[in-house]
C-alpha cells in the first residue's frame, strides 16, 4: 500500500499530494523500536543498514546503491529508493526518518508538521565523529548495544595500530583528487591519515578542510604518499587530464601511492576502518623505502 501511495504522491503536484496525504495519513502508535524507518541521506543509509534488521527499513536514498558513494551498496540494493521529497516519504507512513543536517529544511519541517520523528546527522570529520554518529543512530533506532559494539570495534582497531617509528618524520600524505581538491585537517580522510601515522598535506601547506591545490604547488612540495582515489575516467571528463601530466606522473613514480575508495570516507561508518588499513599499509611501505 505504501508503494502505491508513494507513486501517487510523486505523480501529483505538491498541493494535491499534500491533500492526498492529509486525507490518508494516520500515524501509527510509536512502537518500542521504530519499525517503519526511512533514510533520505547516503550517510544515514549506511548507519541504518549497519544497525537494524532489513524488515524495519521502508526506504533508502537513491544514492545508497552507488558503489562510489556507499560502502553498503550491495546491502542497499533490495530496498525501495527515495529522493527525499516530503510528500513521497509521508506516503510511506514512517515512524522514523533519518537524514543529514543539510537535508532540505522545508521537507524536514513538513515531516515534523505531520508528527513524524526526524533525526538529523552531521557529516563526520573524524573517527570520533563516526563513533558519535553510530551511537546516535543506535539510540534513534533503539539498538544501543549493537551501536556500542561497533564503537568498541573502532576503539580496538585504533589500539592495534602499529607504532610510528619516528613521530617527527611522519610521511606526508595527500589525497590529490579531481581538479586538485586536497584535504587538510577537519576532514575524515585527514583524521584517518593522522591516526595511521601520517601527516596530512594540509599540515604542510597550511590549510584546513578541503582546498584546490594547483599542480604547480603540488609539484613544488610533493608529499611522500599520494592518494589518487577512485578512477573517474569512465565516463571521461576533462578533470582527469591532470593525472596525465608528465610532471605529475614523474612525482607519482617517485612516491608511494595508495588508492582509498571514496565510499570509505565520504560517509563515516565502521567500514571506514578499511581506509585506515590502506593508509597504514602505505605508511609502512613509505617507511621501508
CSV table of C-alpha atoms in Angstrom, one decimal:
chain,number,residue,atom,x,y,z
A,1,UNK,CA,0.0,0.0,0.0
A,2,UNK,CA,2.8,2.4,0.9
A,3,UNK,CA,4.4,1.9,-2.6
A,4,UNK,CA,1.1,2.9,-4.3
A,5,UNK,CA,0.8,6.0,-2.1
A,6,UNK,CA,4.4,6.9,-2.8
A,7,UNK,CA,3.9,6.6,-6.6
A,8,UNK,CA,0.7,8.7,-6.4
A,9,UNK,CA,2.4,11.4,-4.3
A,10,UNK,CA,5.3,11.7,-6.8
A,11,UNK,CA,3.0,12.0,-9.8
A,12,UNK,CA,0.6,14.6,-8.3
A,13,UNK,CA,1.6,18.2,-7.9
A,14,UNK,CA,2.8,19.3,-4.4
A,15,UNK,CA,-0.6,20.8,-3.5
A,16,UNK,CA,-2.7,17.7,-4.5
A,17,UNK,CA,-0.1,15.4,-3.0
A,18,UNK,CA,-0.4,17.1,0.4
A,19,UNK,CA,-4.1,16.9,0.2
A,20,UNK,CA,-3.9,13.2,-0.5
A,21,UNK,CA,-1.6,12.6,2.4
A,22,UNK,CA,-3.6,14.7,4.8
A,23,UNK,CA,-6.7,12.6,4.0
A,24,UNK,CA,-4.9,9.3,4.3
A,25,UNK,CA,-2.4,10.0,7.0
A,26,UNK,CA,-2.9,8.1,10.2
A,27,UNK,CA,0.3,7.9,12.1
A,28,UNK,CA,0.7,4.5,13.8
A,29,UNK,CA,1.4,4.4,17.5
A,30,UNK,CA,5.1,4.6,18.3
A,31,UNK,CA,6.5,1.2,19.0
A,32,UNK,CA,9.2,0.5,21.5
A,33,UNK,CA,11.5,0.2,18.5
A,34,UNK,CA,10.8,2.1,15.3
A,35,UNK,CA,9.5,-0.4,12.7
A,36,UNK,CA,9.0,1.8,9.7
A,37,UNK,CA,12.2,3.7,9.1
A,38,UNK,CA,13.1,5.8,6.1
A,39,UNK,CA,16.5,7.3,5.3
A,40,UNK,CA,16.9,10.1,2.9
A,41,UNK,CA,20.7,10.6,3.0
A,42,UNK,CA,23.5,8.3,1.8
A,43,UNK,CA,25.4,8.5,5.1
A,44,UNK,CA,22.3,7.7,7.3
A,45,UNK,CA,21.5,4.9,4.8
A,46,UNK,CA,24.7,3.2,5.8
A,47,UNK,CA,24.5,3.8,9.5
A,48,UNK,CA,20.9,2.4,9.4
A,49,UNK,CA,21.9,-0.7,7.4
A,50,UNK,CA,24.6,-1.5,9.9
A,51,UNK,CA,22.3,-1.5,12.9
A,52,UNK,CA,18.8,-2.7,12.1
A,53,UNK,CA,17.0,-5.7,10.5
A,54,UNK,CA,16.0,-5.2,6.9
A,55,UNK,CA,12.3,-5.7,7.6
A,56,UNK,CA,12.4,-2.4,9.7
A,57,UNK,CA,13.6,-0.3,6.7
A,58,UNK,CA,11.0,1.1,4.3
A,59,UNK,CA,13.2,3.1,2.0
A,60,UNK,CA,16.7,4.4,1.5
A,61,UNK,CA,18.1,7.3,-0.5
A,62,UNK,CA,18.7,6.8,-4.3
A,63,UNK,CA,22.5,7.1,-3.7
A,64,UNK,CA,22.5,4.2,-1.3
A,65,UNK,CA,23.3,1.8,-4.2
A,66,UNK,CA,26.1,4.0,-5.8
A,67,UNK,CA,29.2,1.9,-5.2
A,68,UNK,CA,31.4,5.0,-5.3
A,69,UNK,CA,29.4,6.8,-2.6
A,70,UNK,CA,28.3,3.9,-0.3
A,71,UNK,CA,30.2,1.2,1.4
A,72,UNK,CA,26.9,-0.6,1.8
A,73,UNK,CA,25.7,-0.5,-1.8
A,74,UNK,CA,25.2,-4.3,-2.0
A,75,UNK,CA,23.1,-4.4,1.2
A,76,UNK,CA,21.1,-1.4,0.0
A,77,UNK,CA,20.0,-3.0,-3.3
A,78,UNK,CA,16.8,-4.7,-2.2
A,79,UNK,CA,15.1,-1.6,-0.7
A,80,UNK,CA,12.8,1.0,-2.4
A,81,UNK,CA,14.6,4.2,-3.0
A,82,UNK,CA,13.6,7.8,-2.4
A,83,UNK,CA,14.9,11.3,-3.3
A,84,UNK,CA,14.0,12.9,0.0
A,85,UNK,CA,10.7,14.5,-1.1
A,86,UNK,CA,8.5,15.0,2.0
A,87,UNK,CA,5.3,14.1,0.1
A,88,UNK,CA,6.6,10.7,-1.1
A,89,UNK,CA,8.2,10.0,2.3
A,90,UNK,CA,4.9,10.8,4.2
A,91,UNK,CA,3.0,8.5,1.9
A,92,UNK,CA,5.1,5.6,3.3
A,93,UNK,CA,3.8,6.4,6.8
A,94,UNK,CA,7.1,6.1,8.5
A,95,UNK,CA,7.5,6.2,12.3
A,96,UNK,CA,11.1,7.5,12.0
A,97,UNK,CA,13.0,9.4,9.3
A,98,UNK,CA,16.8,9.7,9.5
A,99,UNK,CA,18.7,12.2,7.3
A,100,UNK,CA,21.6,14.6,7.1
A,101,UNK,CA,21.9,18.0,8.6
A,102,UNK,CA,21.8,19.6,5.1
A,103,UNK,CA,18.5,18.0,4.1
A,104,UNK,CA,16.0,20.4,2.6
A,105,UNK,CA,14.6,22.3,5.6
A,106,UNK,CA,11.2,22.5,4.0
A,107,UNK,CA,11.0,18.7,3.8
A,108,UNK,CA,12.1,18.2,7.4
A,109,UNK,CA,9.7,20.8,8.6
A,110,UNK,CA,6.8,19.2,6.7
A,111,UNK,CA,7.6,15.8,8.1
A,112,UNK,CA,7.6,17.1,11.6
A,113,UNK,CA,4.4,19.0,11.0
A,114,UNK,CA,2.7,15.7,10.3
A,115,UNK,CA,4.1,14.2,13.5
A,116,UNK,CA,7.0,12.2,12.1
A,117,UNK,CA,10.1,11.9,14.2
A,118,UNK,CA,13.1,13.2,12.2
A,119,UNK,CA,16.6,12.7,13.4
A,120,UNK,CA,19.4,14.5,11.6
A,121,UNK,CA,23.1,13.7,11.5
A,122,UNK,CA,26.2,15.9,10.9
A,123,UNK,CA,28.9,14.9,8.4
A,124,UNK,CA,31.7,13.0,10.1
A,125,UNK,CA,35.0,14.9,10.2
A,126,UNK,CA,36.9,12.4,12.4
A,127,UNK,CA,36.6,8.9,13.7
A,128,UNK,CA,35.4,10.3,16.9
A,129,UNK,CA,32.5,11.8,14.9
A,130,UNK,CA,31.9,8.5,13.4
A,131,UNK,CA,31.6,6.9,16.8
A,132,UNK,CA,29.2,9.6,18.0
A,133,UNK,CA,27.0,9.2,14.9
A,134,UNK,CA,26.9,5.4,15.4
A,135,UNK,CA,25.8,5.9,19.0
A,136,UNK,CA,23.2,8.5,18.0
A,137,UNK,CA,21.8,6.2,15.3
A,138,UNK,CA,21.7,3.4,17.9
A,139,UNK,CA,19.7,5.5,20.2
A,140,UNK,CA,17.3,6.6,17.5
A,141,UNK,CA,16.5,3.1,16.3
A,142,UNK,CA,16.7,1.5,19.8
A,143,UNK,CA,19.8,-0.5,19.1
A,144,UNK,CA,22.2,0.9,21.7
A,145,UNK,CA,24.0,-2.4,22.3
A,146,UNK,CA,24.7,-3.0,18.6
A,147,UNK,CA,26.0,0.6,18.3
A,148,UNK,CA,28.2,0.2,21.3
A,149,UNK,CA,29.7,-3.0,19.8
A,150,UNK,CA,30.6,-1.1,16.6
A,151,UNK,CA,32.2,1.8,18.6
A,152,UNK,CA,34.2,-0.8,20.5
A,153,UNK,CA,35.4,-2.3,17.3
A,154,UNK,CA,36.8,1.1,16.2
A,155,UNK,CA,38.5,1.5,19.5
A,156,UNK,CA,40.0,-1.9,19.2
A,157,UNK,CA,41.3,-1.2,15.7
A,158,UNK,CA,42.9,2.0,16.9
A,159,UNK,CA,44.6,0.3,19.8
A,160,UNK,CA,46.0,-2.3,17.5
A,161,UNK,CA,47.7,0.1,15.1
A,162,UNK,CA,51.4,-0.4,14.6
A,163,UNK,CA,53.5,2.3,16.3
A,164,UNK,CA,55.1,5.1,14.3
A,165,UNK,CA,58.9,4.7,14.1
A,166,UNK,CA,59.7,8.4,14.3
A,167,UNK,CA,56.9,10.9,15.1
A,168,UNK,CA,58.9,13.8,13.9
A,169,UNK,CA,59.5,12.2,10.5
A,170,UNK,CA,56.0,11.0,9.7
A,171,UNK,CA,55.4,10.6,5.9
A,172,UNK,CA,53.3,13.4,4.4
A,173,UNK,CA,50.1,12.2,2.8
A,174,UNK,CA,47.9,13.9,0.2
A,175,UNK,CA,44.6,12.8,-1.3
A,176,UNK,CA,45.1,14.6,-4.6
A,177,UNK,CA,41.7,14.4,-6.3
A,178,UNK,CA,39.9,15.8,-9.4
A,179,UNK,CA,40.7,19.4,-10.1
A,180,UNK,CA,43.3,19.4,-7.4
A,181,UNK,CA,41.0,19.1,-4.5
A,182,UNK,CA,43.0,18.0,-1.4
A,183,UNK,CA,42.1,17.5,2.2
A,184,UNK,CA,43.5,19.2,5.3
A,185,UNK,CA,42.6,18.9,8.9
A,186,UNK,CA,39.0,18.9,9.7
A,187,UNK,CA,38.1,16.1,7.3
A,188,UNK,CA,37.6,12.4,7.9
A,189,UNK,CA,40.3,11.3,5.5
A,190,UNK,CA,42.9,13.6,7.2
A,191,UNK,CA,41.9,12.3,10.6
A,192,UNK,CA,42.3,8.7,9.3
A,193,UNK,CA,45.7,9.6,7.8
A,194,UNK,CA,46.8,11.1,11.1
A,195,UNK,CA,45.7,8.1,13.1
A,196,UNK,CA,47.6,5.9,10.6
A,197,UNK,CA,50.8,7.8,11.4
A,198,UNK,CA,50.9,10.2,8.5
A,199,UNK,CA,51.0,14.0,8.2
A,200,UNK,CA,48.0,15.3,6.2
A,201,UNK,CA,49.1,17.6,3.4
A,202,UNK,CA,47.2,20.5,4.9
A,203,UNK,CA,49.6,20.5,7.8
A,204,UNK,CA,52.4,21.2,5.4
A,205,UNK,CA,50.6,23.6,3.1
A,206,UNK,CA,48.9,25.4,6.0
A,207,UNK,CA,45.2,24.9,5.4
A,208,UNK,CA,42.2,23.1,6.9
A,209,UNK,CA,39.2,21.5,5.3
A,210,UNK,CA,39.4,20.9,1.5
A,211,UNK,CA,41.1,23.2,-0.9
A,212,UNK,CA,42.1,23.2,-4.6
A,213,UNK,CA,45.9,22.8,-4.8
A,214,UNK,CA,47.4,23.8,-8.1
A,215,UNK,CA,49.6,21.3,-9.9
A,216,UNK,CA,52.5,23.8,-9.6
A,217,UNK,CA,52.2,24.0,-5.8
A,218,UNK,CA,51.8,20.2,-5.6
A,219,UNK,CA,55.0,19.7,-7.6
A,220,UNK,CA,56.9,22.2,-5.6
A,221,UNK,CA,56.2,20.4,-2.3
A,222,UNK,CA,55.3,16.8,-3.2
A,223,UNK,CA,54.1,14.5,-0.4
A,224,UNK,CA,55.6,11.2,0.4
A,225,UNK,CA,52.4,9.3,-0.2
A,226,UNK,CA,49.9,10.3,-2.9
A,227,UNK,CA,46.3,9.0,-2.9
A,228,UNK,CA,44.7,9.4,-6.3
A,229,UNK,CA,41.5,7.8,-5.1
A,230,UNK,CA,38.9,6.3,-7.4
A,231,UNK,CA,39.2,6.1,-11.1
A,232,UNK,CA,36.8,8.7,-12.6
A,233,UNK,CA,37.8,8.3,-16.2
A,234,UNK,CA,34.6,6.5,-17.1
A,235,UNK,CA,32.8,8.5,-18.4
A,236,UNK,CA,35.8,10.6,-19.4
A,237,UNK,CA,36.0,14.2,-18.1
A,238,UNK,CA,38.5,17.0,-18.5
A,239,UNK,CA,39.1,16.9,-14.8
A,240,UNK,CA,41.1,13.6,-15.1
A,241,UNK,CA,43.6,15.1,-17.6
A,242,UNK,CA,45.8,16.5,-14.8
A,243,UNK,CA,46.7,12.9,-13.9
A,244,UNK,CA,48.3,12.5,-17.3
A,245,UNK,CA,50.6,15.5,-16.9
A,246,UNK,CA,54.2,14.2,-17.3
A,247,UNK,CA,55.5,16.1,-14.3
A,248,UNK,CA,52.8,14.6,-12.1
A,249,UNK,CA,53.4,11.2,-13.5
A,250,UNK,CA,57.1,11.6,-12.6
A,251,UNK,CA,56.2,12.5,-9.0
A,252,UNK,CA,53.8,9.6,-8.8
A,253,UNK,CA,56.5,7.2,-10.0
A,254,UNK,CA,58.9,8.5,-7.3
A,255,UNK,CA,56.4,8.5,-4.4
A,256,UNK,CA,54.4,5.8,-2.6
A,257,UNK,CA,50.9,5.7,-3.9
A,258,UNK,CA,47.6,4.4,-2.5
A,259,UNK,CA,44.1,4.4,-3.6
A,260,UNK,CA,41.5,4.9,-0.8
A,261,UNK,CA,38.0,4.5,-2.3
A,262,UNK,CA,35.7,7.5,-1.6
A,263,UNK,CA,33.0,5.2,-0.2
A,264,UNK,CA,35.0,4.7,2.9
A,265,UNK,CA,35.5,8.4,3.7
A,266,UNK,CA,32.6,10.2,2.1
A,267,UNK,CA,30.5,8.9,5.0
A,268,UNK,CA,31.8,7.7,8.3
A,269,UNK,CA,30.9,4.1,9.3
A,270,UNK,CA,32.6,1.2,10.9
A,271,UNK,CA,33.7,0.3,7.3
A,272,UNK,CA,35.9,3.4,7.3
A,273,UNK,CA,38.4,1.2,9.1
A,274,UNK,CA,39.1,-0.3,5.6
A,275,UNK,CA,40.6,3.1,4.7
A,276,UNK,CA,42.6,3.2,7.9
A,277,UNK,CA,44.1,-0.2,6.9
A,278,UNK,CA,45.1,1.0,3.5
A,279,UNK,CA,46.7,4.1,4.9
A,280,UNK,CA,48.7,2.2,7.5
A,281,UNK,CA,50.0,-0.2,4.8
A,282,UNK,CA,51.0,2.8,2.7
A,283,UNK,CA,52.8,4.4,5.7
A,284,UNK,CA,54.7,1.1,6.4
A,285,UNK,CA,55.7,0.9,2.7
A,286,UNK,CA,56.9,4.5,2.7
A,287,UNK,CA,58.9,3.9,5.9
A,288,UNK,CA,60.5,0.8,4.3
A,289,UNK,CA,61.8,3.0,1.4
